[in-house]
CSV table of C-alpha atoms in Angstrom, one decimal:
chain,number,residue,atom,x,y,z
A,1,GLU,CA,0.4,-6.8,-11.5
A,2,ILE,CA,4.0,-5.7,-11.8
A,3,VAL,CA,6.3,-8.3,-10.5
A,4,LEU,CA,9.7,-7.1,-9.2
A,5,THR,CA,12.7,-9.4,-9.1
A,6,GLN,CA,15.7,-8.4,-7.0
A,7,SER,CA,19.2,-9.8,-7.5
A,8,PRO,CA,21.3,-11.0,-6.0
A,9,GLY,CA,19.4,-12.6,-3.1
A,10,THR,CA,22.5,-12.2,-0.8
A,11,LEU,CA,25.5,-9.9,-1.4
A,12,SER,CA,28.6,-10.4,0.8
A,13,LEU,CA,31.0,-7.4,0.8
A,14,SER,CA,33.4,-5.7,3.1
A,15,PRO,CA,33.1,-2.1,4.6
A,16,GLY,CA,34.5,0.4,2.1
A,17,GLU,CA,33.5,-1.6,-0.9
A,18,ARG,CA,30.9,-0.6,-3.5
A,19,ALA,CA,27.5,-2.4,-3.6
A,20,THR,CA,25.3,-2.7,-6.6
A,21,LEU,CA,21.8,-4.1,-6.2
A,22,SER,CA,19.4,-4.8,-9.0
A,23,CYS,CA,15.6,-4.6,-9.4
A,24,ARG,CA,13.9,-5.8,-12.6
A,25,ALA,CA,10.2,-5.2,-13.3
A,26,SER,CA,8.0,-7.5,-15.3
A,27,GLN,CA,6.7,-4.5,-17.2
A,28,SER,CA,7.6,-0.9,-17.4
A,29,VAL,CA,7.0,1.1,-14.2
A,30,PRO,CA,4.9,4.1,-15.0
A,31,SER,CA,6.6,7.4,-14.3
A,32,ASN,CA,9.5,5.5,-12.9
A,33,TYR,CA,7.6,5.3,-9.5
A,34,LEU,CA,10.2,3.0,-8.0
A,35,ALA,CA,11.4,3.3,-4.4
A,36,TRP,CA,14.2,1.6,-2.4
A,37,PHE,CA,13.8,0.8,1.3
A,38,GLN,CA,16.3,-0.4,3.9
A,39,GLN,CA,15.3,-2.6,6.7
A,40,LYS,CA,17.3,-3.8,9.7
A,41,PRO,CA,16.2,-6.6,12.1
A,42,GLY,CA,13.5,-5.4,14.5
A,43,GLN,CA,13.2,-2.0,12.8
A,44,ALA,CA,10.7,-0.5,10.4
A,45,PRO,CA,11.6,0.0,6.8
A,46,ARG,CA,13.3,3.3,5.9
A,47,LEU,CA,12.8,5.1,2.6
A,48,LEU,CA,16.1,5.7,0.8
A,49,ILE,CA,15.2,6.5,-2.8
A,50,SER,CA,12.0,7.6,-4.6
A,51,ASP,CA,11.1,8.2,-8.2
A,52,ALA,CA,14.0,5.8,-9.0
A,53,SER,CA,16.8,8.3,-8.3
A,54,SER,CA,15.7,10.9,-5.7
A,55,ARG,CA,17.3,10.5,-2.3
A,56,ALA,CA,14.9,10.9,0.6
A,57,THR,CA,15.5,13.5,3.3
A,58,GLY,CA,18.5,12.8,5.5
A,59,ILE,CA,19.9,9.9,3.4
A,60,ALA,CA,23.6,9.9,3.0
A,61,ASP,CA,24.9,10.7,-0.5
A,62,ARG,CA,26.7,7.4,-0.8
A,63,PHE,CA,23.3,6.0,-1.7
A,64,SER,CA,22.2,6.5,-5.2
A,65,GLY,CA,19.5,5.1,-7.4
A,66,SER,CA,19.3,4.9,-11.2
A,67,GLY,CA,17.4,3.2,-14.0
A,68,SER,CA,14.1,3.5,-15.8
A,69,GLY,CA,11.4,1.4,-17.4
A,70,THR,CA,12.1,-2.1,-16.2
A,71,ASP,CA,15.7,-2.0,-14.9
A,72,PHE,CA,16.7,-0.2,-11.7
A,73,THR,CA,19.8,-0.1,-9.6
A,74,LEU,CA,20.7,0.9,-6.0
A,75,THR,CA,24.3,1.7,-5.6
A,76,ILE,CA,26.1,2.2,-2.3
A,77,SER,CA,29.4,3.8,-3.2
A,78,ARG,CA,31.4,2.9,0.0
A,79,LEU,CA,29.9,0.6,2.5
A,80,ASP,CA,29.6,1.7,6.1
A,81,PRO,CA,29.2,-0.9,8.8
A,82,GLU,CA,25.7,0.5,9.4
A,83,ASP,CA,24.6,-0.3,5.8
A,84,PHE,CA,24.5,-4.0,6.2
A,85,ALA,CA,20.8,-4.8,6.1
A,86,VAL,CA,18.0,-6.0,3.8
A,87,TYR,CA,17.1,-3.8,0.8
A,88,TYR,CA,13.7,-3.8,-1.0
A,89,CYS,CA,12.6,-2.2,-4.1
A,90,GLN,CA,8.9,-1.2,-4.5
A,91,GLN,CA,6.8,0.1,-7.4
A,92,TYR,CA,4.1,2.6,-6.2
A,93,ALA,CA,2.7,3.4,-9.7
A,94,THR,CA,-0.2,0.9,-9.9
A,95,SER,CA,-2.3,-1.2,-7.6
A,96,PRO,CA,-1.5,-3.7,-6.3
A,97,LEU,CA,1.7,-2.0,-5.1
A,98,THR,CA,4.4,-4.6,-5.1
A,99,PHE,CA,7.8,-5.2,-3.5
A,100,GLY,CA,10.7,-7.2,-4.7
A,101,GLY,CA,11.8,-10.2,-2.7
A,102,GLY,CA,14.8,-8.3,-1.1
A,103,THR,CA,18.6,-8.4,-1.2
A,104,LYS,CA,20.4,-9.2,2.0
A,105,LEU,CA,23.6,-7.2,2.2
A,106,GLU,CA,26.0,-9.0,4.6
A,107,ILE,CA,29.5,-8.5,5.9
A,108,LYS,CA,32.1,-10.6,4.2
B,1,GLN,CA,7.7,15.5,13.0
B,2,VAL,CA,5.5,12.6,11.9
B,3,GLN,CA,4.9,9.9,14.5
B,4,LEU,CA,2.9,6.7,13.8
B,5,VAL,CA,2.1,4.3,16.6
B,6,GLU,CA,0.5,0.9,15.8
B,7,SER,CA,-1.4,-1.1,18.4
B,8,GLY,CA,-3.9,-3.9,18.6
B,9,GLY,CA,-1.7,-6.9,17.6
B,10,GLY,CA,-1.8,-10.1,19.5
B,11,VAL,CA,-2.6,-13.8,19.3
B,12,VAL,CA,-5.8,-14.9,17.6
B,13,GLN,CA,-7.2,-18.3,16.4
B,14,PRO,CA,-7.7,-19.1,12.7
B,15,GLY,CA,-11.0,-17.7,11.6
B,16,GLY,CA,-10.9,-15.0,14.2
B,17,SER,CA,-10.9,-11.2,13.9
B,18,LEU,CA,-8.6,-8.4,15.1
B,19,ARG,CA,-8.6,-4.6,14.6
B,20,LEU,CA,-5.3,-2.8,14.3
B,21,SER,CA,-4.9,0.9,15.0
B,22,CYS,CA,-2.4,3.5,13.9
B,23,ALA,CA,-2.4,6.7,15.9
B,24,ALA,CA,-0.8,9.6,14.0
B,25,SER,CA,0.7,12.8,15.3
B,26,GLY,CA,2.6,15.6,13.5
B,27,VAL,CA,0.4,14.9,10.5
B,28,THR,CA,-3.3,15.3,9.7
B,29,LEU,CA,-4.5,12.1,8.0
B,30,THR,CA,-7.2,13.9,6.0
B,31,ASN,CA,-4.3,15.4,4.0
B,32,TYR,CA,-2.5,12.1,3.2
B,33,GLY,CA,-3.1,8.6,2.1
B,34,MET,CA,-2.1,5.8,4.4
B,35,HIS,CA,-0.8,2.3,3.8
B,36,TRP,CA,-0.7,-1.0,5.7
B,37,VAL,CA,2.3,-3.2,4.9
B,38,ARG,CA,3.2,-6.5,6.6
B,39,LYS,CA,6.3,-8.7,7.0
B,40,ALA,CA,5.8,-12.3,7.8
B,41,PRO,CA,8.5,-14.2,9.6
B,42,GLY,CA,11.3,-15.1,7.2
B,43,LYS,CA,9.6,-13.4,4.3
B,44,GLY,CA,9.8,-10.1,2.6
B,45,LEU,CA,7.6,-7.0,2.7
B,46,GLU,CA,4.0,-7.3,1.4
B,47,TRP,CA,1.8,-4.3,0.7
B,48,VAL,CA,-1.7,-4.9,2.2
B,49,ALA,CA,-3.9,-1.9,1.7
B,50,LEU,CA,-4.1,1.8,0.9
B,51,LEU,CA,-6.6,4.5,1.9
B,52,ARG,CA,-6.4,7.6,-0.2
B,53,TYR,CA,-6.4,11.0,1.4
B,54,ASP,CA,-10.1,11.4,0.6
B,55,GLY,CA,-11.0,8.6,2.9
B,56,ILE,CA,-13.1,7.1,0.2
B,57,ASN,CA,-10.9,5.3,-2.3
B,58,LYS,CA,-9.4,2.1,-1.0
B,59,TYR,CA,-7.2,-0.5,-2.5
B,60,TYR,CA,-6.3,-4.0,-1.3
B,61,ALA,CA,-3.9,-6.8,-2.1
B,62,ASP,CA,-5.6,-9.8,-3.5
B,63,SER,CA,-4.5,-11.9,-0.5
B,64,VAL,CA,-6.7,-9.8,1.9
B,65,LYS,CA,-9.5,-8.6,-0.4
B,66,GLY,CA,-12.9,-9.3,1.1
B,67,ARG,CA,-11.4,-10.1,4.6
B,68,PHE,CA,-9.6,-6.9,5.6
B,69,THR,CA,-11.0,-3.3,5.7
B,70,ILE,CA,-9.0,-0.1,5.9
B,71,SER,CA,-10.6,2.9,7.4
B,72,ARG,CA,-9.9,6.0,9.6
B,73,ASP,CA,-11.4,8.1,12.3
B,74,ASP,CA,-10.7,11.8,11.5
B,75,SER,CA,-11.7,13.0,14.9
B,76,LYS,CA,-9.0,10.7,16.4
B,77,ASN,CA,-6.5,11.1,13.6
B,78,THR,CA,-6.2,7.3,13.6
B,79,LEU,CA,-6.1,4.7,10.9
B,80,TYR,CA,-7.5,1.2,11.3
B,81,LEU,CA,-7.2,-2.2,9.7
B,82,GLN,CA,-10.1,-4.5,10.5
B,83,MET,CA,-9.0,-8.1,9.9
B,84,ASN,CA,-11.6,-10.9,9.6
B,85,SER,CA,-11.4,-14.6,8.8
B,86,LEU,CA,-7.8,-14.6,9.8
B,87,ARG,CA,-5.5,-17.4,8.5
B,88,THR,CA,-2.2,-18.7,9.7
B,89,ASP,CA,-0.4,-17.0,6.7
B,90,ASP,CA,-1.6,-13.6,8.0
B,91,THR,CA,0.9,-13.9,10.8
B,92,ALA,CA,3.2,-10.9,10.4
B,93,VAL,CA,4.4,-7.6,11.8
B,94,TYR,CA,1.9,-5.0,10.5
B,95,TYR,CA,3.2,-1.5,9.7
B,96,CYS,CA,1.3,1.6,8.9
B,97,ALA,CA,2.9,4.2,6.7
B,98,LYS,CA,2.1,7.7,5.6
B,99,ALA,CA,1.7,8.1,1.8
B,100,SER,CA,2.8,11.1,-0.2
B,101,GLY,CA,0.9,10.3,-3.4
B,102,TRP,CA,1.3,6.6,-3.2
B,103,LEU,CA,4.9,6.7,-1.8
B,104,ALA,CA,5.2,5.3,1.7
B,105,ASP,CA,7.6,7.9,3.2
B,106,SER,CA,7.1,7.6,7.0
B,107,TRP,CA,6.6,4.3,8.9
B,108,GLY,CA,5.5,3.2,12.3
B,109,GLN,CA,7.4,0.6,14.3
B,110,GLY,CA,4.8,-2.1,13.7
B,111,THR,CA,2.6,-4.5,15.7
B,112,LEU,CA,2.8,-8.2,15.7
B,113,VAL,CA,-0.2,-10.4,14.7
B,114,THR,CA,0.0,-14.1,15.4
B,115,VAL,CA,-2.7,-16.4,14.0
B,116,SER,CA,-2.4,-19.8,15.7
B,117,SER,CA,-4.5,-22.4,17.3
């Protein structure tokens, strides 16, 4: 099983600032099949990034994903008030599919 | 436009059973795999099960293997999750999601399952 560790657990920033979220895998993720999801309270998760760096349809270009192998990053270039939420990484390369524990992005 | 609507959640006693449904529109389930994912209160997302597009190959998280069964009814374009021998730690919001390959790219709004005596 591929274990994903996200850091930090909580990130406190202000609108307009840059956010950098990390996701580290216990072993290399095949084909870099790594996704990022955003979830707000009471809502379903929303796909942001697939294949480590491909933005999903309709996702603002301030969201970008990078990395390969075991180290991945989600960057939000300039935080909008609507971006404050919980972010999860997920590997979808092998079963069992696994999620990281999440990073809560909160308003400072 | 893909729409996924879950139903069937509710309150059940430990050891009981429940069947969740996920009605799909805007997509034909025989062309896509489908996931169930859950979120327990105060915890993160947990993948539960995957049914491949062929309707035959199924994969489960260890935490539900032998207790939960994923299936679909092609005539109703509906996905199911049969949950038996429920435990208190199965309490969660359960989401279905359409899979492109194994990527969960469209999600329903979820249905709440509470296991409590």
